[in-house]
């Protein structure tokens, strides 16, 4: 286990001070210190492994401590509201008081779907839901009635209620479309950090600030996905580098 560590900011050769933190900086990992001794630090992120217990801790803390900040609006769901039951992998009518996860992502070519009929990002999202203890996942392309224009219009007009009432929204902010998936969850690994060890001390390069990564993503260029992020109370954001959690009361990242 990597201990908490001291972070040394390394500015680029521009002579300018960053507003919050530099785009690139090096974390000094001190293996001789106990994990909780320091407040800030750099951490080695595993490219092919997500720490779901840590993600659960973020979500549970928000649910327990932010009752006045992060309550769902309890708006009326759209007509014929359906969700994916990840235990049966079928689209079903949502049960009453359904505790579901919503997915915000960039659509892709339907031909890019996996053999199961679901896109890669949906498959990965079902893995995340199962790991976090959720049974139901809502995905617009799969759950909205694409064959009934009248019902579809009402469902599209109720997107604020869908994302506002979701217990959690997964934001797929990596890649160009739904075929990319969620890095670190399925087959696609996350970007490997550069590091060097000198004796018992390890220097590790951390990643660009999350907000800068989001600004540069395809997800942020789409008007409706940006709206989905704004409407959602709790957001679990997947990038090529890390997973982050945002709600109305806090912001956590790996």
Coordinates of N, CA and C in Angstrom, one line a residue:
X1 N 0.8 -1.2 0.0 CA 0.0 0.0 0.0 C 0.9 1.2 0.0
X2 N 0.6 2.2 -0.8 CA 1.3 3.4 -0.9 C 0.9 4.4 0.1
X3 N 1.8 4.9 0.9 CA 1.5 5.9 2.0 C 1.1 7.2 1.4
X4 N 0.4 8.0 2.3 CA 0.2 9.4 1.9 C 1.5 10.1 1.7
X5 N 1.6 11.2 1.0 CA 2.8 11.7 0.6 C 2.8 13.2 0.4
X6 N 3.9 13.8 0.4 CA 4.1 15.2 0.2 C 4.2 15.5 -1.3
X7 N 3.4 16.5 -1.8 CA 3.4 16.9 -3.2 C 4.3 18.1 -3.5
X8 N 5.2 18.1 -4.4 CA 6.0 19.2 -4.8 C 5.5 19.7 -6.1
X9 N 5.1 20.9 -6.2 CA 4.6 21.5 -7.5 C 5.8 21.8 -8.4
X10 N 5.7 21.4 -9.6 CA 6.8 21.8 -10.6 C 6.1 22.6 -11.7
X11 N 6.4 23.9 -11.8 CA 5.8 24.7 -12.8 C 6.5 24.5 -14.1
X12 N 5.7 24.7 -15.2 CA 6.3 24.7 -16.5 C 7.1 26.0 -16.7
X13 N 7.9 26.1 -17.7 CA 8.8 27.2 -17.9 C 8.1 28.4 -18.5
X14 N 7.0 28.9 -17.8 CA 6.3 30.0 -18.3 C 6.4 31.2 -17.4
X15 N 6.9 31.0 -16.2 CA 7.1 32.1 -15.3 C 5.8 32.5 -14.6
X16 N 4.7 31.8 -14.9 CA 3.3 32.2 -14.4 C 3.0 31.3 -13.3
X17 N 2.3 31.8 -12.3 CA 1.8 31.0 -11.2 C 0.4 30.5 -11.6
X18 N 0.1 29.2 -11.2 CA -1.2 28.6 -11.5 C -2.2 29.2 -10.6
X19 N -3.5 29.2 -11.1 CA -4.6 29.7 -10.3 C -4.9 28.7 -9.1
X20 N -4.8 27.4 -9.4 CA -5.1 26.5 -8.3 C -3.9 25.6 -8.1
X21 N -3.6 24.8 -9.0 CA -2.4 23.9 -9.0 C -1.9 23.7 -10.4
X22 N -0.6 23.4 -10.5 CA 0.0 23.3 -11.8 C -0.5 22.1 -12.6
X23 N -0.4 22.2 -13.9 CA -0.9 21.1 -14.8 C -0.1 19.9 -14.6
X24 N 1.2 20.0 -14.4 CA 2.0 18.9 -14.2 C 2.8 19.1 -12.9
X25 N 2.8 18.1 -12.0 CA 3.6 18.2 -10.8 C 4.0 16.8 -10.3
X26 N 5.0 16.8 -9.5 CA 5.6 15.5 -9.1 C 5.2 15.3 -7.6
X27 N 4.7 14.1 -7.4 CA 4.4 13.7 -6.0 C 5.6 12.9 -5.4
X28 N 6.0 13.3 -4.2 CA 7.0 12.6 -3.4 C 6.4 11.6 -2.5
X29 N 6.5 10.3 -2.8 CA 5.9 9.3 -2.0 C 6.9 8.8 -0.9
X30 N 6.6 9.0 0.3 CA 7.5 8.7 1.4 C 7.0 7.4 2.0
X31 N 7.6 6.2 1.8 CA 7.2 4.9 2.2 C 7.4 4.7 3.7
X32 N 8.2 5.6 4.3 CA 8.6 5.4 5.8 C 7.5 6.0 6.7
X33 N 6.6 6.8 6.2 CA 5.6 7.5 7.0 C 4.3 6.6 7.0
X34 N 3.6 6.7 8.2 CA 2.3 6.0 8.2 C 1.3 6.6 7.3
X35 N 0.3 5.9 6.8 CA -0.6 6.4 5.7 C -1.3 7.7 6.1
X36 N -1.8 7.9 7.3 CA -2.6 9.0 7.6 C -1.8 10.2 8.2
X37 N -0.5 10.2 8.2 CA 0.2 11.2 8.8 C 0.2 12.6 8.1
X38 N 0.1 12.5 6.8 CA 0.1 13.8 6.0 C -1.3 14.0 5.4
X39 N -1.6 15.2 5.2 CA -3.0 15.5 4.7 C -3.1 15.5 3.2
X40 N -2.1 15.9 2.5 CA -2.1 15.9 1.0 C -1.1 14.9 0.5
X41 N -1.2 14.5 -0.7 CA -0.3 13.5 -1.2 C -0.6 13.1 -2.6
X42 N 0.4 12.4 -3.2 CA 0.3 11.8 -4.5 C 0.1 10.3 -4.3
X43 N -0.7 9.7 -5.2 CA -1.0 8.2 -5.0 C -0.8 7.6 -6.4
X44 N -0.2 6.4 -6.4 CA -0.1 5.6 -7.6 C -1.4 5.0 -7.9
X45 N -1.9 5.3 -9.1 CA -3.2 4.8 -9.6 C -3.0 3.5 -10.4
X46 N -3.7 2.5 -10.1 CA -3.5 1.2 -10.8 C -4.2 1.3 -12.2
X47 N -3.6 1.1 -13.3 CA -4.2 1.2 -14.6 C -5.4 0.3 -14.8
X48 N -5.4 -0.9 -14.3 CA -6.4 -1.9 -14.6 C -7.2 -2.3 -13.3
X49 N -7.2 -1.5 -12.3 CA -7.9 -1.8 -11.1 C -8.6 -0.6 -10.5
X50 N -9.9 -0.7 -10.2 CA -10.6 0.4 -9.5 C -10.8 0.0 -8.1
X51 N -10.5 1.0 -7.2 CA -10.8 0.7 -5.8 C -12.2 1.1 -5.5
X52 N -13.1 0.1 -5.6 CA -14.6 0.3 -5.5 C -14.9 0.6 -4.0
X53 N -14.2 0.1 -3.1 CA -14.5 0.4 -1.7 C -14.3 1.9 -1.4
X54 N -13.3 2.5 -2.0 CA -13.0 3.9 -1.8 C -14.2 4.7 -2.4
X55 N -14.6 4.3 -3.6 CA -15.8 4.9 -4.3 C -17.0 4.8 -3.4
X56 N -17.2 3.7 -2.8 CA -18.4 3.5 -1.9 C -18.3 4.5 -0.7
X57 N -17.1 4.7 -0.2 CA -16.9 5.6 1.0 C -17.3 7.0 0.6
X58 N -16.9 7.4 -0.6 CA -17.4 8.8 -1.0 C -18.9 8.9 -1.1
X59 N -19.5 7.9 -1.7 CA -21.0 8.0 -1.9 C -21.7 7.9 -0.6
X60 N -21.2 7.0 0.3 CA -21.9 6.8 1.6 C -21.7 8.1 2.5
X61 N -20.5 8.7 2.4 CA -20.3 9.9 3.2 C -21.3 11.0 2.7
X62 N -21.5 11.2 1.4 CA -22.4 12.2 0.9 C -23.8 11.9 1.3
X63 N -24.2 10.6 1.2 CA -25.6 10.2 1.6 C -25.8 10.5 3.1
X64 N -24.8 10.2 3.9 CA -25.0 10.3 5.4 C -24.9 11.8 5.9
X65 N -24.0 12.6 5.3 CA -23.6 13.9 5.8 C -24.2 15.1 5.1
X66 N -24.7 14.8 3.8 CA -25.1 16.0 3.0 C -26.7 15.9 2.8
X67 N -27.4 15.6 3.8 CA -28.8 15.5 3.6 C -29.5 16.8 3.2
X68 N -29.0 17.9 3.6 CA -29.5 19.2 3.2 C -29.0 19.7 1.9
X69 N -27.9 19.1 1.4 CA -27.3 19.6 0.2 C -27.6 18.7 -1.0
X70 N -27.6 17.4 -0.8 CA -27.6 16.5 -1.9 C -28.9 15.6 -2.0
X71 N -30.0 16.1 -1.6 CA -31.2 15.4 -1.7 C -31.7 15.4 -3.1
X72 N -32.3 14.3 -3.6 CA -32.9 14.3 -4.9 C -34.2 15.1 -4.9
X73 N -34.5 15.7 -6.0 CA -35.7 16.6 -6.0 C -37.0 15.9 -6.0
X74 N -37.0 14.5 -6.2 CA -38.2 13.7 -6.2 C -39.2 14.2 -7.3
X75 N -38.8 14.7 -8.4 CA -39.7 15.1 -9.5 C -40.3 13.8 -10.1
X76 N -41.4 14.0 -10.7 CA -42.2 12.9 -11.3 C -41.3 12.3 -12.5
X77 N -41.1 11.0 -12.5 CA -40.4 10.4 -13.6 C -41.2 10.5 -14.9
X78 N -40.5 10.3 -16.1 CA -41.2 10.3 -17.3 C -42.1 9.1 -17.5
X79 N -43.1 9.2 -18.4 CA -44.0 8.1 -18.6 C -43.2 6.8 -19.1
X80 N -43.7 5.7 -18.7 CA -43.1 4.4 -19.1 C -41.6 4.4 -18.8
X81 N -41.2 4.9 -17.6 CA -39.8 4.9 -17.2 C -39.3 3.5 -17.0
X82 N -38.2 3.3 -17.8 CA -37.6 1.9 -17.8 C -36.1 2.0 -17.4
X83 N -35.6 0.9 -16.9 CA -34.2 0.8 -16.5 C -33.7 -0.5 -16.9
X84 N -32.4 -0.7 -16.9 CA -31.7 -2.0 -17.1 C -31.6 -2.6 -15.7
X85 N -32.1 -3.8 -15.6 CA -31.9 -4.6 -14.4 C -30.6 -5.4 -14.6
X86 N -29.6 -5.0 -14.0 CA -28.3 -5.6 -14.3 C -28.2 -7.1 -13.8
X87 N -29.1 -7.6 -13.0 CA -29.1 -9.0 -12.6 C -29.6 -9.9 -13.7
X88 N -30.5 -9.3 -14.5 CA -31.1 -10.1 -15.6 C -30.6 -9.6 -17.0
X89 N -30.0 -8.4 -17.0 CA -29.5 -7.7 -18.2 C -30.6 -7.5 -19.2
X90 N -31.8 -7.1 -18.6 CA -33.0 -6.8 -19.4 C -33.5 -5.4 -19.1
X91 N -34.1 -4.8 -20.0 CA -34.7 -3.5 -19.8 C -36.1 -3.8 -19.3
X92 N -36.4 -3.2 -18.1 CA -37.7 -3.5 -17.4 C -38.3 -2.2 -17.0
X93 N -39.6 -2.3 -16.7 CA -40.3 -1.1 -16.1 C -39.7 -0.8 -14.7
X94 N -39.4 0.4 -14.5 CA -38.8 0.8 -13.2 C -39.8 0.5 -12.0
X95 N -39.3 -0.2 -11.0 CA -40.2 -0.4 -9.8 C -40.4 1.0 -9.1
X96 N -41.4 1.0 -8.2 CA -41.6 2.2 -7.4 C -40.4 2.5 -6.5
X97 N -40.1 3.8 -6.3 CA -39.0 4.2 -5.5 C -37.7 3.5 -5.9
X98 N -37.5 3.4 -7.2 CA -36.4 2.8 -7.8 C -35.1 3.5 -7.5
X99 N -34.1 2.9 -6.9 CA -32.8 3.5 -6.6 C -31.9 3.2 -7.8
X100 N -31.7 4.1 -8.7 CA -31.0 3.7 -10.0 C -29.8 4.7 -10.2
X101 N -28.9 4.2 -11.1 CA -27.8 5.0 -11.5 C -28.1 5.4 -13.0
X102 N -27.8 6.7 -13.3 CA -27.9 7.2 -14.7 C -26.5 7.2 -15.3
X103 N -26.5 7.1 -16.6 CA -25.3 7.2 -17.4 C -25.3 8.4 -18.3
X104 N -24.2 9.2 -18.2 CA -24.1 10.3 -19.1 C -22.8 10.0 -20.0
X105 N -23.0 10.0 -21.3 CA -22.0 9.6 -22.2 C -22.2 10.1 -23.6
X106 N -21.2 9.9 -24.4 CA -21.4 10.4 -25.8 C -21.8 9.1 -26.7
X107 N -22.9 9.3 -27.4 CA -23.4 8.2 -28.2 C -22.3 7.8 -29.3
X108 N -22.5 6.6 -29.7 CA -21.6 6.0 -30.8 C -22.5 5.4 -31.9
X109 N -21.8 4.7 -32.8 CA -22.5 3.9 -33.8 C -23.1 2.7 -33.2
X110 N -24.4 2.4 -33.5 CA -25.0 1.2 -32.9 C -24.3 -0.1 -33.4
X111 N -23.6 0.0 -34.5 CA -22.8 -1.2 -35.0 C -21.6 -1.5 -34.0
X112 N -21.3 -0.5 -33.2 CA -20.1 -0.8 -32.3 C -20.5 -1.5 -31.0
X113 N -21.8 -1.9 -30.9 CA -22.3 -2.6 -29.7 C -21.5 -3.9 -29.6
X114 N -21.5 -4.4 -28.3 CA -20.8 -5.7 -28.1 C -21.8 -6.8 -28.5
X115 N -21.4 -8.1 -28.4 CA -22.3 -9.2 -28.8 C -23.5 -9.3 -27.9
X116 N -23.5 -8.6 -26.8 CA -24.6 -8.7 -25.9 C -25.7 -7.7 -26.3
X117 N -25.4 -6.8 -27.3 CA -26.4 -5.8 -27.7 C -26.2 -4.5 -27.0
X118 N -25.4 -4.4 -25.9 CA -25.1 -3.2 -25.2 C -23.8 -2.7 -25.7
X119 N -23.6 -1.4 -25.6 CA -22.4 -0.7 -26.0 C -21.3 -1.0 -24.9
X120 N -20.1 -0.8 -25.2 CA -19.0 -1.1 -24.2 C -19.2 -0.2 -23.0
X121 N -19.6 1.0 -23.1 CA -19.7 1.9 -21.9 C -20.8 1.4 -21.0
X122 N -21.9 0.9 -21.6 CA -23.0 0.3 -20.8 C -22.5 -0.9 -20.1
X123 N -21.8 -1.8 -20.8 CA -21.3 -3.0 -20.2 C -20.4 -2.7 -19.0
X124 N -19.5 -1.7 -19.2 CA -18.6 -1.3 -18.1 C -19.4 -0.6 -16.9
X125 N -20.5 0.1 -17.3 CA -21.3 0.8 -16.2 C -22.0 -0.3 -15.4
X126 N -22.4 -1.4 -16.0 CA -23.1 -2.4 -15.3 C -22.1 -3.1 -14.3
X127 N -20.9 -3.2 -14.7 CA -19.8 -3.7 -13.8 C -19.7 -2.8 -12.6
X128 N -19.7 -1.5 -12.8 CA -19.5 -0.5 -11.7 C -20.8 -0.6 -10.8
X129 N -21.9 -0.6 -11.4 CA -23.2 -0.7 -10.6 C -23.1 -1.9 -9.7
X130 N -22.8 -3.1 -10.2 CA -22.7 -4.3 -9.4 C -21.7 -4.1 -8.3
X131 N -20.5 -3.6 -8.6 CA -19.5 -3.4 -7.5 C -19.9 -2.4 -6.4
X132 N -20.7 -1.5 -6.8 CA -21.2 -0.5 -5.8 C -22.5 -0.8 -5.1
X133 N -23.1 -1.9 -5.5 CA -24.3 -2.4 -4.9 C -25.6 -1.9 -5.5
X134 N -25.6 -1.4 -6.7 CA -26.8 -0.9 -7.4 C -27.3 -2.0 -8.3
X135 N -28.7 -2.1 -8.4 CA -29.3 -3.1 -9.3 C -29.7 -2.5 -10.6
X136 N -30.1 -1.2 -10.6 CA -30.7 -0.6 -11.8 C -29.9 0.5 -12.4
X137 N -29.8 0.4 -13.8 CA -29.0 1.4 -14.5 C -29.9 2.0 -15.6
X138 N -29.9 3.3 -15.7 CA -30.7 4.0 -16.8 C -29.7 4.5 -17.8
X139 N -30.0 4.1 -19.1 CA -29.3 4.6 -20.3 C -30.3 5.1 -21.3
X140 N -30.2 6.3 -21.8 CA -31.2 6.8 -22.7 C -31.4 6.0 -23.9
X141 N -30.3 5.6 -24.6 CA -30.5 4.9 -25.8 C -31.2 3.5 -25.7
X142 N -31.0 2.9 -24.5 CA -31.6 1.6 -24.3 C -32.9 1.6 -23.5
X143 N -33.1 2.6 -22.7 CA -34.3 2.7 -21.9 C -35.4 3.6 -22.4
X144 N -35.1 4.6 -23.2 CA -36.2 5.4 -23.8 C -36.8 4.6 -24.9
X145 N -38.1 4.9 -25.2 CA -38.8 4.2 -26.2 C -38.5 4.8 -27.6
X146 N -37.5 4.3 -28.2 CA -37.0 4.8 -29.5 C -38.0 4.6 -30.6
X147 N -38.9 3.6 -30.4 CA -39.9 3.3 -31.5 C -41.2 4.0 -31.4
X148 N -41.4 4.8 -30.4 CA -42.7 5.5 -30.2 C -42.4 7.0 -30.1
X149 N -42.5 7.7 -31.2 CA -42.1 9.2 -31.2 C -42.8 10.0 -30.1
X150 N -44.1 9.7 -29.8 CA -44.9 10.5 -28.9 C -44.4 10.2 -27.4
X151 N -44.1 9.0 -27.1 CA -43.6 8.7 -25.8 C -42.2 9.2 -25.6
X152 N -41.4 9.0 -26.7 CA -40.0 9.4 -26.7 C -39.9 10.9 -26.4
X153 N -40.7 11.7 -27.0 CA -40.7 13.1 -26.8 C -40.9 13.5 -25.4
X154 N -41.9 12.8 -24.7 CA -42.2 13.1 -23.3 C -41.0 12.6 -22.5
X155 N -40.4 11.5 -22.8 CA -39.2 11.1 -22.1 C -38.1 12.0 -22.2
X156 N -37.8 12.5 -23.4 CA -36.7 13.4 -23.6 C -36.9 14.7 -22.8
X157 N -38.2 15.2 -22.8 CA -38.5 16.4 -22.1 C -38.4 16.3 -20.6
X158 N -38.3 15.1 -20.1 CA -38.2 14.8 -18.6 C -36.8 14.4 -18.2
X159 N -35.8 14.8 -19.0 CA -34.5 14.4 -18.6 C -34.0 15.0 -17.3
X160 N -34.5 16.2 -17.0 CA -34.1 16.9 -15.8 C -34.5 16.0 -14.6
X161 N -35.7 15.4 -14.6 CA -36.2 14.5 -13.6 C -35.4 13.2 -13.5
X162 N -35.0 12.7 -14.7 CA -34.3 11.4 -14.7 C -32.9 11.6 -14.0
X163 N -32.2 12.6 -14.4 CA -30.8 12.8 -13.8 C -30.9 13.4 -12.4
X164 N -31.9 14.2 -12.2 CA -32.1 14.8 -10.8 C -32.4 13.8 -9.8
X165 N -33.2 12.8 -10.2 CA -33.7 11.7 -9.2 C -32.7 10.6 -9.1
X166 N -31.7 10.5 -10.0 CA -30.8 9.4 -10.0 C -30.0 9.4 -8.7
X167 N -29.8 8.3 -8.0 CA -29.0 8.3 -6.8 C -27.5 8.6 -7.1
X168 N -27.1 8.3 -8.3 CA -25.7 8.5 -8.8 C -25.7 8.6 -10.3
X169 N -24.9 9.5 -10.9 CA -24.7 9.5 -12.3 C -23.3 9.2 -12.7
X170 N -23.1 8.2 -13.5 CA -21.8 7.8 -14.0 C -21.5 8.7 -15.3
X171 N -20.4 9.5 -15.2 CA -20.0 10.3 -16.4 C -18.9 9.7 -17.1
X172 N -19.1 9.3 -18.3 CA -18.0 8.6 -19.2 C -17.3 9.8 -19.9
X173 N -16.3 10.3 -19.3 CA -15.6 11.5 -19.9 C -14.4 11.1 -20.7
X174 N -14.1 9.9 -20.9 CA -13.0 9.4 -21.7 C -13.4 9.0 -23.1
X175 N -12.6 9.1 -24.1 CA -12.9 8.6 -25.4 C -13.8 9.5 -26.2
X176 N -14.1 9.0 -27.4 CA -14.9 9.8 -28.3 C -16.4 9.3 -28.4
X177 N -16.6 8.1 -28.0 CA -18.0 7.6 -28.2 C -18.2 6.4 -27.2
X178 N -19.4 5.8 -27.3 CA -19.8 4.7 -26.4 C -18.9 3.5 -26.5
X179 N -18.2 3.3 -27.6 CA -17.4 2.1 -27.8 C -16.1 2.2 -26.9
X180 N -15.8 3.3 -26.4 CA -14.5 3.5 -25.6 C -14.6 2.8 -24.2
X181 N -15.8 2.8 -23.6 CA -15.9 2.2 -22.3 C -15.4 3.1 -21.2
X182 N -15.3 2.5 -20.0 CA -14.8 3.2 -18.8 C -13.4 2.7 -18.5
X183 N -12.4 3.5 -18.7 CA -11.0 3.1 -18.4 C -10.8 2.5 -17.0
X184 N -10.1 1.4 -16.9 CA -9.9 0.8 -15.6 C -10.9 -0.2 -15.2
X185 N -12.1 -0.2 -15.9 CA -13.2 -1.1 -15.5 C -13.2 -2.4 -16.3
X186 N -13.2 -2.3 -17.6 CA -13.3 -3.4 -18.5 C -11.9 -3.7 -19.1
X187 N -11.8 -3.8 -20.4 CA -10.6 -4.1 -21.1 C -9.6 -3.0 -21.2
X188 N -10.1 -1.8 -21.2 CA -9.3 -0.6 -21.5 C -8.6 -0.1 -20.2
X189 N -7.3 -0.1 -20.2 CA -6.5 0.4 -19.0 C -6.5 1.9 -18.9
X190 N -6.2 2.4 -17.8 CA -5.9 3.8 -17.6 C -4.5 4.2 -18.0
X191 N -4.2 5.4 -18.1 CA -2.9 5.9 -18.5 C -2.0 5.6 -17.3
X192 N -0.8 5.1 -17.6 CA 0.2 4.7 -16.6 C 1.0 5.9 -16.2
X193 N 1.1 6.1 -14.9 CA 1.9 7.2 -14.4 C 3.4 7.0 -14.5
X194 N 4.2 8.0 -14.7 CA 5.6 7.9 -14.8 C 6.2 8.0 -13.3
X195 N 7.1 7.1 -12.9 CA 7.6 7.2 -11.6 C 9.1 6.7 -11.6
X196 N 9.8 7.2 -10.6 CA 11.2 6.8 -10.4 C 11.4 6.6 -8.9
X197 N 12.1 5.6 -8.5 CA 12.4 5.3 -7.1 C 13.9 5.6 -6.8
X198 N 14.1 6.3 -5.7 CA 15.5 6.6 -5.2 C 15.6 6.1 -3.8
X199 N 16.1 4.9 -3.6 CA 16.1 4.3 -2.3 C 14.7 4.0 -1.8
X200 N 14.3 4.6 -0.6 CA 13.0 4.4 -0.1 C 12.0 5.4 -0.5
X201 N 12.4 6.3 -1.4 CA 11.6 7.4 -1.8 C 11.2 7.3 -3.3
X202 N 10.0 7.5 -3.6 CA 9.5 7.3 -5.0 C 8.9 8.7 -5.4
X203 N 9.3 9.1 -6.6 CA 8.8 10.3 -7.2 C 7.8 9.9 -8.3
X204 N 6.6 10.4 -8.3 CA 5.6 10.0 -9.2 C 4.9 11.2 -9.9
X205 N 4.7 11.1 -11.2 CA 4.1 12.2 -11.9 C 2.5 12.1 -11.8
X206 N 1.9 13.1 -11.3 CA 0.5 13.1 -11.1 C -0.2 13.7 -12.4
X207 N -1.5 13.6 -12.5 CA -2.1 14.0 -13.7 C -2.7 15.4 -13.7
X208 N -3.1 15.8 -14.9 CA -3.7 17.1 -15.1 C -4.9 17.2 -14.2
X209 N -5.2 18.4 -13.7 CA -6.4 18.7 -12.9 C -7.6 18.2 -13.6
X210 N -8.5 17.6 -12.8 CA -9.8 17.1 -13.4 C -10.5 18.1 -14.3
X211 N -10.7 19.3 -13.8 CA -11.4 20.3 -14.6 C -10.8 20.5 -15.9
X212 N -9.5 20.5 -16.0 CA -8.9 20.7 -17.3 C -9.1 19.5 -18.2
X213 N -9.1 18.3 -17.6 CA -9.4 17.1 -18.4 C -10.8 17.1 -18.9
X214 N -11.7 17.5 -18.1 CA -13.1 17.6 -18.6 C -13.3 18.6 -19.7
X215 N -12.7 19.8 -19.5 CA -12.8 20.8 -20.6 C -12.3 20.3 -21.9
X216 N -11.3 19.4 -21.9 CA -10.7 18.9 -23.2 C -11.4 17.7 -23.7
X217 N -12.4 17.2 -23.0 CA -13.1 15.9 -23.4 C -14.2 16.2 -24.4
X218 N -14.4 15.1 -25.2 CA -15.5 15.1 -26.1 C -16.9 15.2 -25.4
X219 N -16.9 14.6 -24.2 CA -18.2 14.7 -23.4 C -18.6 16.1 -23.1
X220 N -17.6 17.0 -22.8 CA -18.0 18.4 -22.5 C -18.4 19.2 -23.7
X221 N -18.1 18.7 -24.9 CA -18.5 19.5 -26.1 C -19.9 19.3 -26.5
X222 N -20.6 18.4 -25.9 CA -22.0 18.1 -26.2 C -22.9 18.8 -25.2
X223 N -23.8 19.6 -25.7 CA -24.7 20.4 -24.9 C -25.5 19.6 -23.9
X224 N -26.0 18.5 -24.4 CA -26.9 17.7 -23.5 C -26.1 17.0 -22.4
X225 N -24.9 16.5 -22.7 CA -24.1 15.9 -21.7 C -23.7 16.9 -20.6
X226 N -23.4 18.1 -21.0 CA -23.0 19.1 -20.0 C -24.3 19.4 -19.1
X227 N -25.4 19.4 -19.7 CA -26.7 19.6 -18.9 C -26.9 18.4 -18.0
X228 N -26.6 17.2 -18.4 CA -26.8 16.1 -17.6 C -25.9 16.2 -16.3
X229 N -24.6 16.7 -16.5 CA -23.7 16.8 -15.4 C -24.2 17.9 -14.4
X230 N -24.8 18.9 -14.9 CA -25.3 20.0 -14.1 C -26.5 19.5 -13.3
X231 N -27.4 18.7 -13.9 CA -28.6 18.3 -13.2 C -28.4 17.2 -12.2
X232 N -27.3 16.5 -12.3 CA -27.1 15.3 -11.4 C -26.6 15.8 -10.1
X233 N -27.1 15.1 -9.0 CA -26.7 15.4 -7.7 C -25.4 14.9 -7.3
X234 N -25.2 13.6 -7.6 CA -23.9 12.9 -7.3 C -23.3 12.4 -8.6
X235 N -22.1 12.7 -8.9 CA -21.4 12.3 -10.1 C -20.2 11.5 -9.9
X236 N -20.0 10.4 -10.6 CA -18.8 9.6 -10.5 C -18.2 9.7 -11.9
X237 N -17.1 10.4 -12.0 CA -16.5 10.8 -13.3 C -15.3 9.9 -13.7
X238 N -15.4 9.2 -14.8 CA -14.3 8.3 -15.3 C -13.6 9.0 -16.4
X239 N -12.3 9.2 -16.3 CA -11.4 9.8 -17.3 C -10.3 8.7 -17.6
X240 N -9.5 9.0 -18.5 CA -8.4 8.1 -18.9 C -7.4 8.0 -17.7
X241 N -7.4 8.9 -16.8 CA -6.4 9.0 -15.7 C -6.9 8.5 -14.4
X242 N -8.2 8.8 -14.0 CA -8.6 8.5 -12.7 C -10.1 8.5 -12.6
X243 N -10.6 8.2 -11.4 CA -12.1 8.3 -11.1 C -12.2 9.4 -10.1
X244 N -13.2 10.3 -10.3 CA -13.5 11.4 -9.3 C -15.0 11.4 -8.9
X245 N -15.2 11.9 -7.8 CA -16.6 12.0 -7.3 C -16.9 13.5 -7.0
X246 N -18.1 13.9 -7.4 CA -18.5 15.3 -7.2 C -20.0 15.3 -6.7
X247 N -20.3 16.1 -5.7 CA -21.6 16.3 -5.3 C -21.8 17.8 -4.9
X248 N -22.9 18.2 -4.3 CA -23.0 19.6 -3.9 C -22.2 20.0 -2.7
X249 N -21.6 19.0 -2.1 CA -20.9 19.3 -0.8 C -19.4 18.9 -0.8
X250 N -18.9 18.2 -1.8 CA -17.5 17.8 -1.8 C -17.0 17.3 -3.2
X251 N -15.7 17.3 -3.3 CA -15.1 16.8 -4.5 C -13.9 15.9 -4.1
X252 N -14.0 14.6 -4.6 CA -12.9 13.7 -4.2 C -12.3 13.1 -5.5
X253 N -11.1 12.7 -5.5 CA -10.5 12.0 -6.6 C -9.4 11.1 -6.1
X254 N -9.0 10.2 -7.0 CA -7.9 9.2 -6.6 C -6.6 9.9 -6.5

